[in-house]
XYZ file of C-alpha atoms in Angstrom:
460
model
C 107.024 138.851 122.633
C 105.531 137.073 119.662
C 104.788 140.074 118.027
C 108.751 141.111 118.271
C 109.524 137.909 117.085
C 107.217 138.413 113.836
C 108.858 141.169 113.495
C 112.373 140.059 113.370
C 111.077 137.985 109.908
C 111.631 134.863 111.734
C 107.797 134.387 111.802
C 106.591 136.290 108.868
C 103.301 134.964 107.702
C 102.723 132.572 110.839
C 98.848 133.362 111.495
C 98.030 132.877 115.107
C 95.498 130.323 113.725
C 98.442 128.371 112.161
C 100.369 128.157 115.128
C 97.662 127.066 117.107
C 97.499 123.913 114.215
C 101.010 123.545 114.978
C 100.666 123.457 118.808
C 97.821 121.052 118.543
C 99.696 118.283 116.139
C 102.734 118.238 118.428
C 100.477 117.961 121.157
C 99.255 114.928 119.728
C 102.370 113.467 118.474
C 103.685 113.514 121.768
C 100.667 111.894 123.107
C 100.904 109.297 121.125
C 104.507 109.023 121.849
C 103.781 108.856 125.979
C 101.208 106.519 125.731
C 103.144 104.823 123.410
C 105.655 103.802 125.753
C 103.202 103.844 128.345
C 102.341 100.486 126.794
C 105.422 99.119 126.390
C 105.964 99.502 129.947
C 102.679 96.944 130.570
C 104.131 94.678 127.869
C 101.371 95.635 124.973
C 101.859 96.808 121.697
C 101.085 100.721 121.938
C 98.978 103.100 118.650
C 101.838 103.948 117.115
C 103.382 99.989 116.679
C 99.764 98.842 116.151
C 99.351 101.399 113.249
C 102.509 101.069 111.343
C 101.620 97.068 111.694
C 98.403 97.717 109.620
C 100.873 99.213 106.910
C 101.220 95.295 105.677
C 99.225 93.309 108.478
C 95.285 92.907 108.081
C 94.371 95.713 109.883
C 91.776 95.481 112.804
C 89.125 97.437 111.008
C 89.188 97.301 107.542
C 86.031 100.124 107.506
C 87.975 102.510 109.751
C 90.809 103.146 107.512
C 88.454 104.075 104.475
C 86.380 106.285 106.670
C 89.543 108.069 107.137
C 90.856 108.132 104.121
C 87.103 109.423 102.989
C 87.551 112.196 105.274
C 90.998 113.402 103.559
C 89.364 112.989 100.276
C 86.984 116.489 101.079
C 89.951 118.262 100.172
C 89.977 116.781 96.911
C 88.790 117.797 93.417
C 86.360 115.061 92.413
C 89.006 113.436 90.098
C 91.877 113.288 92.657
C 89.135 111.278 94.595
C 88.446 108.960 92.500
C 91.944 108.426 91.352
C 92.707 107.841 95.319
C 89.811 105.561 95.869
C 91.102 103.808 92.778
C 94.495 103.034 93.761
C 93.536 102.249 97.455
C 91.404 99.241 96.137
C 93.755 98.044 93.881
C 96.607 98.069 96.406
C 94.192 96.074 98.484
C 93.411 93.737 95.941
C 97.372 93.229 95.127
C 98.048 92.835 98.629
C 95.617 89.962 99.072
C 96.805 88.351 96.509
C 100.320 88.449 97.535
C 98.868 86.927 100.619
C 96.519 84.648 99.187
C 99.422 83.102 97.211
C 101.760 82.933 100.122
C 99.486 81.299 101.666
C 99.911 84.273 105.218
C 95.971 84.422 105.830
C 95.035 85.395 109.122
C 91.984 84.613 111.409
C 91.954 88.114 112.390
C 91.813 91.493 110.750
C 90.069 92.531 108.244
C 91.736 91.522 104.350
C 91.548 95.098 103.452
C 92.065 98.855 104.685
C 96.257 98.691 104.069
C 95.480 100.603 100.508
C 93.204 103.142 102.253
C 96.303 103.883 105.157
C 99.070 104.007 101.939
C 96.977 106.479 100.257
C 96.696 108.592 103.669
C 100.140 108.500 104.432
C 101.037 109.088 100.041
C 98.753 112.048 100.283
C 100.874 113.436 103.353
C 103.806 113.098 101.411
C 102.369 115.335 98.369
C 101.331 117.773 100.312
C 104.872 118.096 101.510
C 106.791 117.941 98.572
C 104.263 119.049 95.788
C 102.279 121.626 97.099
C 102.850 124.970 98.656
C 100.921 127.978 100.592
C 97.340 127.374 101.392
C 96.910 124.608 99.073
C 99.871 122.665 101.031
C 98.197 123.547 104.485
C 94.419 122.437 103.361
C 96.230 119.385 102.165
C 97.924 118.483 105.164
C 94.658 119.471 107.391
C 92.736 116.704 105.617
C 95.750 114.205 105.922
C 95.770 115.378 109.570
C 91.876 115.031 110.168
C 92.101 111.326 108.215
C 94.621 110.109 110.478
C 93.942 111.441 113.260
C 90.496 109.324 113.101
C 92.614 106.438 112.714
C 95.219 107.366 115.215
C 92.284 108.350 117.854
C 90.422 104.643 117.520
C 94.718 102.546 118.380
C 94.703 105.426 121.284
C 91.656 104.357 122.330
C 92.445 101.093 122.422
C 95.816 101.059 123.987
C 93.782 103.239 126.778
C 91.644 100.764 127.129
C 94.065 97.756 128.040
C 96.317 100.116 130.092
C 93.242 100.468 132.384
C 93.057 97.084 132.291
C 96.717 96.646 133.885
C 96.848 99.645 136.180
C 93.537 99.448 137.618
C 93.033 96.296 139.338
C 90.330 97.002 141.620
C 86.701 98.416 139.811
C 84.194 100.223 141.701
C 81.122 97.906 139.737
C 79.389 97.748 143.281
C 78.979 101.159 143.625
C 77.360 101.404 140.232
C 74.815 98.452 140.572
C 73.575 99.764 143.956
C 73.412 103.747 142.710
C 71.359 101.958 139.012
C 68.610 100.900 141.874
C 67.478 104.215 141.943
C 66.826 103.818 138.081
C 65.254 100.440 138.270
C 68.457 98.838 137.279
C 67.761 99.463 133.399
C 70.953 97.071 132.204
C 68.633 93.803 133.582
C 65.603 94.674 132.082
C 66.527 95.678 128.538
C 69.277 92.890 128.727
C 66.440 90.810 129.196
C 64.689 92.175 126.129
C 67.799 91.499 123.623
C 68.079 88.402 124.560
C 64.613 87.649 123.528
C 65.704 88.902 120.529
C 68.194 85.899 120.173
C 70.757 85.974 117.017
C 68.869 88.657 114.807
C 68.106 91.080 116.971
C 71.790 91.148 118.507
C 73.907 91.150 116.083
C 71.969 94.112 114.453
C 72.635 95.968 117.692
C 76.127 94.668 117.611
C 76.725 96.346 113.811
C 75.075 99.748 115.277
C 77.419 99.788 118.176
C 80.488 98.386 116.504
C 80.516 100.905 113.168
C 79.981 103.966 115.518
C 82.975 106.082 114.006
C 81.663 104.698 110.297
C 78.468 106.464 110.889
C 80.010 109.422 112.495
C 82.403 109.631 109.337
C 79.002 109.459 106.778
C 77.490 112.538 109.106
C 81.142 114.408 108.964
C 81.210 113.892 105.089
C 77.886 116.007 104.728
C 79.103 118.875 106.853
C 82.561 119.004 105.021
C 80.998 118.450 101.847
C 81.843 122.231 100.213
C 85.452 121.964 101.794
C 86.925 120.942 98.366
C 84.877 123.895 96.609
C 85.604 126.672 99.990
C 88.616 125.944 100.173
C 88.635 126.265 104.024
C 87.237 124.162 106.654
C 83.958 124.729 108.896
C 84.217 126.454 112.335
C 83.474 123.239 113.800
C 82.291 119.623 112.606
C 81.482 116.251 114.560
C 84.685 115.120 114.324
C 86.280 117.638 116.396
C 83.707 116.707 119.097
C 84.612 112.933 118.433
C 88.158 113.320 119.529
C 88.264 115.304 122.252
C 85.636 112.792 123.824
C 88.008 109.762 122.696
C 90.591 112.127 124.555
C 89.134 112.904 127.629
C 86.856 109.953 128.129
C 89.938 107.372 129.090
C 91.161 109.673 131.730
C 87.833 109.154 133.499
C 88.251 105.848 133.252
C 91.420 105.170 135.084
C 89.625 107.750 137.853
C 86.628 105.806 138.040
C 87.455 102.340 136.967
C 84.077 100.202 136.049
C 84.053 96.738 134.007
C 80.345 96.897 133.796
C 77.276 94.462 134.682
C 77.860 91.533 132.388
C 81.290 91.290 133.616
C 80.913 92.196 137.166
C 77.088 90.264 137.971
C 77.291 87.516 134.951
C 79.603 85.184 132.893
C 80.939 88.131 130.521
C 81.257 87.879 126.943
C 80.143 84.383 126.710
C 77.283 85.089 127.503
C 76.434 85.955 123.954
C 78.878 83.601 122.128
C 75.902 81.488 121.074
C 74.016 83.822 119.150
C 77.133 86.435 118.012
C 78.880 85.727 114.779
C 82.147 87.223 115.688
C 82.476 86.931 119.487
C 85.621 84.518 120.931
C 85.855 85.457 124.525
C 88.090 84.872 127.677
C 86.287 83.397 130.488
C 85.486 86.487 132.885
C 82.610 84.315 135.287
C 85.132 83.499 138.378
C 85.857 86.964 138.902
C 82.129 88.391 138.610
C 80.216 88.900 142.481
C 77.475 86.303 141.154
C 76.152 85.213 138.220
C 73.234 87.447 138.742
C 72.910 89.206 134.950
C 70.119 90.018 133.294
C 67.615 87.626 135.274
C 68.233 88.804 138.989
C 69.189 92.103 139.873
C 71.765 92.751 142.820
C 70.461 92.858 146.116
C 71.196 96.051 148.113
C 73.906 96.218 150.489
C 76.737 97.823 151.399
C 79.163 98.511 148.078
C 82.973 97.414 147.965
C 85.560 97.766 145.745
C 86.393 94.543 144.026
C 89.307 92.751 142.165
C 89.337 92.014 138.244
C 91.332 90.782 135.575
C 93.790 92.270 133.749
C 92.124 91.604 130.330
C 88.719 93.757 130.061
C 88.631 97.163 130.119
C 87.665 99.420 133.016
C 85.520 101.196 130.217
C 82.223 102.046 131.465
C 81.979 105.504 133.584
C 81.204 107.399 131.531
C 79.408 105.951 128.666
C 81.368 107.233 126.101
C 79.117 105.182 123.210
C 76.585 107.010 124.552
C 78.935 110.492 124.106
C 79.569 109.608 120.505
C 75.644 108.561 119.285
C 74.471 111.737 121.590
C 77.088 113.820 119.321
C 75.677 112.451 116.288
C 72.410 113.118 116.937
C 73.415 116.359 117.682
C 74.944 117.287 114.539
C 72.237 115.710 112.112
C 69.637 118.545 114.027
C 70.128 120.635 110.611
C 71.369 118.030 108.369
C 68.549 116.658 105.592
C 65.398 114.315 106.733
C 67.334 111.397 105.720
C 70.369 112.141 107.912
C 67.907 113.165 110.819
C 66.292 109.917 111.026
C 69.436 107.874 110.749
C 71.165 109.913 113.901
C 67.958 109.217 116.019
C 67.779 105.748 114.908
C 71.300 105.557 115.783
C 71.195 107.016 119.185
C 68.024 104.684 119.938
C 70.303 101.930 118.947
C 73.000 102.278 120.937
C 71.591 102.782 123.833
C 69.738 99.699 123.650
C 72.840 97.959 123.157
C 74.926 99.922 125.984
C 72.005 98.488 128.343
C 71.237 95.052 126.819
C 74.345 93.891 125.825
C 75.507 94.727 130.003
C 78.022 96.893 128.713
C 76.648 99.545 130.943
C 74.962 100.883 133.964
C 72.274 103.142 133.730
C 73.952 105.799 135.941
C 77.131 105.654 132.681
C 74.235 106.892 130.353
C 73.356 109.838 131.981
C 77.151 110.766 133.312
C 77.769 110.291 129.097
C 75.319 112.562 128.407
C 76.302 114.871 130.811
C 79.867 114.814 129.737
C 79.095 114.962 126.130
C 76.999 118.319 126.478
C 79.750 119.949 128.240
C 82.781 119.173 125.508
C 79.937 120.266 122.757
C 79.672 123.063 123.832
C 83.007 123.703 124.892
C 83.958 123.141 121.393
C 81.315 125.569 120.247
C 82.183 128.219 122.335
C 85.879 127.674 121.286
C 84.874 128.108 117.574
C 82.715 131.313 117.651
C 84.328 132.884 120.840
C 83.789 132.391 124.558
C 81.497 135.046 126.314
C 79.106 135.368 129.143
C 76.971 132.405 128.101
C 79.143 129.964 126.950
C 81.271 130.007 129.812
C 78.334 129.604 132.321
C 77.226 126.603 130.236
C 80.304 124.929 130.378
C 80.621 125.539 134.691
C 77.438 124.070 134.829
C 77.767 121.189 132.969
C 81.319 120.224 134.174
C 79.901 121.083 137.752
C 76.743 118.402 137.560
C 78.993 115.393 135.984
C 81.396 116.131 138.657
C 78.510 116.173 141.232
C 77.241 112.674 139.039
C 80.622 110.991 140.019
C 80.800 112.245 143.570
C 76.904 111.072 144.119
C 78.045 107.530 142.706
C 80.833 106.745 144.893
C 79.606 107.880 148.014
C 76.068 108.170 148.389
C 75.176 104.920 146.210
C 73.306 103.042 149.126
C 71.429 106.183 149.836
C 70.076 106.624 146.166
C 68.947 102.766 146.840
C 67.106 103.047 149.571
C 65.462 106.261 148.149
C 64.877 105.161 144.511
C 61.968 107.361 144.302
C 63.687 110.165 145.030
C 67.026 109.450 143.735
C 66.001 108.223 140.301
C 63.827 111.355 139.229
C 66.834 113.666 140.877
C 69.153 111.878 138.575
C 66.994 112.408 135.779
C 66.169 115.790 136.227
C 69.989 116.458 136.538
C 70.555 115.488 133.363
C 67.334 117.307 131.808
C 68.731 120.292 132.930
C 72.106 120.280 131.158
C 70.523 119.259 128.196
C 67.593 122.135 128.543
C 70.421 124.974 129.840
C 72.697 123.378 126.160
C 69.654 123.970 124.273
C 68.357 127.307 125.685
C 72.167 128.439 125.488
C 73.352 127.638 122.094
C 70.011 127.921 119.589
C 71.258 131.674 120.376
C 74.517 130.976 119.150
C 75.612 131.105 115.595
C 79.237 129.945 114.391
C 79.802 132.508 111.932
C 79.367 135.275 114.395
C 80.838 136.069 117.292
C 80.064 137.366 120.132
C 79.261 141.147 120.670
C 82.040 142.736 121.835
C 83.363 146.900 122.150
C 84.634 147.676 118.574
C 86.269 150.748 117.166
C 84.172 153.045 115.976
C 83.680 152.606 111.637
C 85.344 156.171 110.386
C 82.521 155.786 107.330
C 79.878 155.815 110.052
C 81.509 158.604 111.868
């Protein structure tokens, strides 16, 4: 049928590849738009309102919205970037002063970022009206890739307090008594931050808050002959990076989970003396016991429990641990200095997942787990599924599946057997990572895979 229709002229040029573009932004638009009102039916400001806000309003992350724009700019001749760079500072300089003078400061936000989304959205606009052919359609692809970075961080975070007003039970229980087969990791290294005090937190805290910023820096390198190719790379971390944003807050209104801090200790405030930045609701009357990081839970039988409607049921799985496992990941084959950065970054944030009680050990390896799969899902997607790939991808969505299953019902099992439990758990996740690793240092992007082709009449 589509090939009739091509013929008819109605479709004449339209590359299978292009529609597939097409398909995928109005897949996303209409995401947006669901979860949009989604939110309004909870009473909360969903992406879309929250993004065409940061149009005037200090925006919630300043950094964010230049890392995006930075991404759109690989399209760019070297002058065009400058020039946009150029204008998106000074539009955030006039803006500031227009609020500066009106005296409209604001306690939160960031004071800059709104040039950064006007040159985005201008850049849009020029590749609608002012360019044409393939030059129009790398255009908009950047545009696309810029914003949808943005876009992907309000989803997130509209995700994040739906699950906080549809879920109102958490299965936190569950989790403490399966991380007794791991030797409850979240007390001990939450013990070891908080040795640190002030320093050695808030350097944590910058690690695990400027995630996508680092992602960005990595995503820069591999798209850095774009501009010169004219044509972007079969696949890049930031293709990775969204589909985990996508998937991951599905998961979590499956398997809702505030995590230890919030569910064994006084939350938030718990660090409110030593961070710089931190201003948070009281969480301690809801928590089991104020139990975190000194005492572990005692073993018994899990329930599921009540929480507020305020923090996020954000914890299974650990999708920080996703996004700094995809980084390291894609700085393998990048220079020395990038290599060292992504290990030092994955190091990092799993110290902070575990120390700041964000997370239970059992999140880290599900995260892992889950991040392995959608890598090389997206791999296989990019050079063409065969034989391999698809086994890969059945085994790894068949142990996190198995992960989930063990967690829920077999958690006082796994305590009582810790010896057992914990290496079984750990050998679970060596072998996804050793079957991703056997699987796809055969692979190589640029080629597909062997398959029955015509015979060449110059080799006949």
């Amino acid at each position: 049928m589509g090939r009739a229709l091509r013929e008819t002229g109605l479709f004449r040029g339209i590359t299978p590849r292009a529609i597939l573009w097409a398909t995928a932004a109005a897949v996303a638009l209409g995401f947006l738009i669901a979860l949009e009102f989604t939110a309004r039916h909870y009473d909360i400001p969903g992406p879309i309102t929250v993004q065409a806000r940061e149009a005037v309003f200090p925006p919630k992350s300043g950094f964010l919205l230049y890392a995006g724009m930075a991404l759109m700019m690989v399209v760019l001749p070297w002058r065009q970037r400058l020039t946009a760079a150029a204008a998106a500072i000074g539009i955030d300089v006039v803006i500031a002063a227009v609020r500066w003078a009106a005296d409209l400061g604001s306690t939160e936000g960031h004071f800059f970022g709104n040039g950064a989304l006007w040159v985005l959205l201008a850049y849009g606009v020029i590749a609608l009206t002012r360019r044409t052919g393939p030059e129009r359609v790398l255009l908009l692809k950047g545009v696309g890739l810029g914003l949808l970075l943005v876009a992907g961080r309000k989803a997130g975070d509209t995700w994040l307090l739906i699950t906080s007003k549809s879920r109102p039970i958490v299965l936190d229980q569950y989790m403490a008594t399966a991380d007794h087969a791991l030797g409850n990791p979240s007390w001990l290294v939450g013990r070891l931050v908080t040795a640190t005090g002030a320093i050695g937190f808030n350097i944590l805290d910058i690690v695990y808050g400027q995630l996508a910023v680092a992602a960005v820096v990595v995503s820069l390198y591999q798209l850095r002959n774009v501009a010169a190719e004219r044509r972007f790379p079969a696949h890049h971390l930031v293709r990775t990076f969204l589909v985990i944003g996508l998937l991951g807050p599905g998961i979590y209104m499956i398997y809702p989970v505030v995590g230890p801090i919030f569910a064994y200790g006084t939350g938030a405030a718990h660090w409110e003396s030593v961070s710089l930045w931190t201003d948070p609701p009281a969480t301690v009357h809801w928590a089991v016991a104020d139990l975190w990081p000194n005492t572990p839970p005692p073993v018994g039988t899990p329930q599921h429990m009540p929480f507020d409607e305020i923090t996020p049921r954000n914890c299974m799985p650990s999708l920080h641990t996703a996004w700094a496992t995809a980084i390291y990941i894609h700085t393998r084959k990048a220079p020395r200095f990038l290599r060292h950065a992504g290990t030092f970054w994955l190091l990092a944030t799993l110290c902070a997942t575990l120390g700041f009680g964000w997370h239970y050990g059992v999140d880290l390896i599900a995260g892992v787990v889950f991040v392995l799969t959608i890598e090389a899902a997206l791999r296989a997607q990019a050079r063409g599924w065969d034989t391999s790939s698809t086994w890969l991808v059945t085994y790894g969505t068949t142990v996190f599946a198995t992960l989930l299953l063990t967690y829920r019902y077999l958690p006082t099992q796994m305590a009582h057997h810790p010896w057992l439990a914990g290496p079984l758990l750990l050998l679970a996740m060596a072998s996804v990572i050793y079957a991703y690793i056997r699987t796809t240092t055969t692979w190589t992007l640029d080629t597909p895979p062997l398959a029955k082709t015509e015979p060449q009449p110059e080799l006949v």
